[in-house]
Structure formats: structure tokens, C-alpha cells
Amino acid sequence: MKTFNESERICQNTFLNAGPFWFASSPGKETPILFTSEEDFTFAMNVIAQAAYLFPNVKILAFVVMNNHFHFVIQCECEGEICEFFSAIKKRLQRQFPQIRPAKLDLRPITDLNSLRNTIVYTHRNGYVANPECTPFNYRWGTGRFYFNDIRVHKSLGDLNVSQKRTMFKGRDPNLPAEWGIVDNYLDPGAFCSVKFGMAMFRDAHHYFAAISKNVEAYSEIAVEIDDSEFLTDQELFEQVLRIVREKYRLASTKDLSNAQRLDLARSLHYDFRSSNGQIRRILGLGQYEVDCLFPMGK
């Protein structure tokens, strides 16, 4: 068994010998809802697979499909190729979802190993935070559940006939590699993404699993940078609130807060933790009118 230092050195060398790395995201706040059904999300997953095949220099370490936006963690030499990759996705999706047309890609360089780790985990946390029925390990629309998890593939693209492929891709046969596996009616991300390379950025499975549930301050910084929406679960946010209550107000519980302190804390949750109005109401026990007056919807 490798020591901590040995494992960390291997990760660091892997990082330094690759790159450059990028965090690519489309704006969730500026894009209307795109995907509402399982069929919609499945189609988006397959479109991303097609684009990955067309742009082999764009190596996807991690990605997630949300109902109106995307996050990608990418290794690529050329920014322009990443933009072309996203344009191909958008062009293909526009036929089914014309409201995606104005969406643009925000590209941010990732300059160190710790930032890369945080960005991968942030990407994988998105789906599970938005959907209370999910865990970080079973959100289906992205690479999250494929990290350090043995997802069995029982069927490949070569097992389908031309008609089935046309149905799957809502168009012509994409002529993708026959050996690419199929999981839940979409192409296995392990076939078209650099999942193993992404996992190599973590010392081991325990390191990755711990990162999923810790270091929420780092994910807060990423969310603020890209102006992302709600990114902590209610339980995680409540733990942060308790910490603030004890450190800032020197109180033992949220029940001891004055109304002025609650409103002050509400502003912190809104601006620092990107919390939704609904989360703020639930966590602080404020009324809907109070919170909506503080943070009018659409502002």
C-alpha cells in the first residue's frame, strides 16, 4: 500500500505532465428550462457523446447535465476547440430545444491540482444538490456515478440496428465506435470521457468520497465565480449556519437569533452561499413574504 506522500506525489506528477485544464460552464440563470423528462436528459447525454467523438482533443474529465445548463471539466490545448465542441452540442440540441440558442460557454483555466479536484467534485455535486432524491453517486446525467464505481455495461452500440440508432440519436446513424457501451439508453461516459484520468487526480476512492462531502467553502468560491445557483444541501447549509451563529453571534442555536440577526444571516446565505429563497426560508424559519421582499425573484 502506498503512503500518503507517495500517492500525493503520483497525483501531482500526473497533473503536471498533462493540461492545460479548464472549467467550462453554460449560464444556468440566463437560460430557460431545457430538459424536463428522462428522454430529454438521455438525448443530451448522447449529443455530448457525439461531440466528444468529433473533438477528440477535448478530453472530458467530468461533466454534468442540469435541466438548463452544463458543467464540463476539460483537458485541452486550445480554447477554440472547446468553444467549437460546445457549439456542436448546442447546434445539435437546438433542433429539439430552440431556447438553448443564446447560451454561451464560460471558460476558466484551472491552474493547480487542488483546484482541479475541487472543480471535479463541484461538477459532480451539482445534480445531487439540485435533486433531493439523489446522492452524489446516483445522479444519472453526467460522470459522477462513474467515479470509483463499477457500473456494469451489458450492451454496446454495435448490438443496435440502424433504426434503433436513429431513434436513440433522433437522426441519422452517428457512426460512433461499435464497442462503446450503453447505460440507461445513453452511451457510457467511460467510453467517451477520460474518467480514469479524472480519478487519477485523487489519491484513492476514500479521498474522492471525502471530498464530495467536505470542503464546502471551496465549492462556495467556485459557485460565486461562475454565478451558479444553490449548491449546498439543506443539511450542509444548516451546518454552515450553525458555525456562523456560534462564531459571529456567539449564540448556541438559530432559535436564539434576533429578527435583525436572522435578516443579516439571510443576506449572507443569499450572497455568500448562493442559497435560494426557499432554502433561506427553510433554514432560518423566516416567512415567504420577508425573504421575497429581501430578494425579489428575477432581480
Phi, psi and omega in degrees: 000133181287148175284167178304312183296321179296314181296319180294322179295321178298315178299315182297317179295321178299317179296312185293333182272004180234200178092181358289158182247150184221147168254115183246126181219149174257153188285117178286325184288336185259359184245130177292168179301131181253307189251122183238343183237166177300323179297320179298311182295320179299316179297317179300319178299317181289328176295319178297321178299317178299315181295322179298323179290323181287335182235074185295340178283347176268097184267117184269114177277325181201150173202162175215142174255118174259179186288345177217010178201174182229154167231136176228141168249119194230144168252123181196143180285329190240123177300321182301322179294324178295318179296320177294322177302311180291324178299322178295319177297311183296317180298320180290322182284334183302333181295325180262329186228077184299339181290353178280349188308316183284350186299135178239160182259129175261123183248128179229128179291146176249118193253351179214163186298317182297320177295322178296315178300312181299322182289321176299312182294318178303316179299315182287336179284337188306309183294319183288328177291320182286331183244106184295349179274354184253158169250171177297348188250003178226007173292124195276341193259070179159196183266354187306313185282356179265353178280122178053040181215133184271090177270116183283134178249119185251356182216146179239168181299329179293345179279350182265148174273175185300318181298318179294323178294320179297321177294317182297323185253007177051045181174207182290161174303122185285351180055046176271165182305131184296334184278353178296129183282164178238130178232122178053041176072007171235162182291138181300118179302336177296341180276325185245000177242159178270061184296316180297323178293320176298318179295331180292349177280351178249148183297321180191183182298320180299319179299314180295313182297324178293322181294329179299325187252002181232181175061038183296335178297321179296321180289329175300316180298319179296315181299319179295318182300317184261007179057043180278162182270196183323126185226358176245144173290166179302318181295316179296319180294320180298321178296321177293321178297316179300319179298316180294318180301319182285319185279319186272317186258353180057040179242162185269337187208158176295337179296337183273357182288142171283168180296322178296321179293322177298317180293322177296317179292325178300319178296321178296317180295322182290312187271325184267329184247004176058031183286144177284164177302321179297317178298316181299317178300315184293318186285320187258355178069028178273160178280157181300319181299316181300312184291318181291333174288323177293317186228079181303137180297135178092352179272000000 
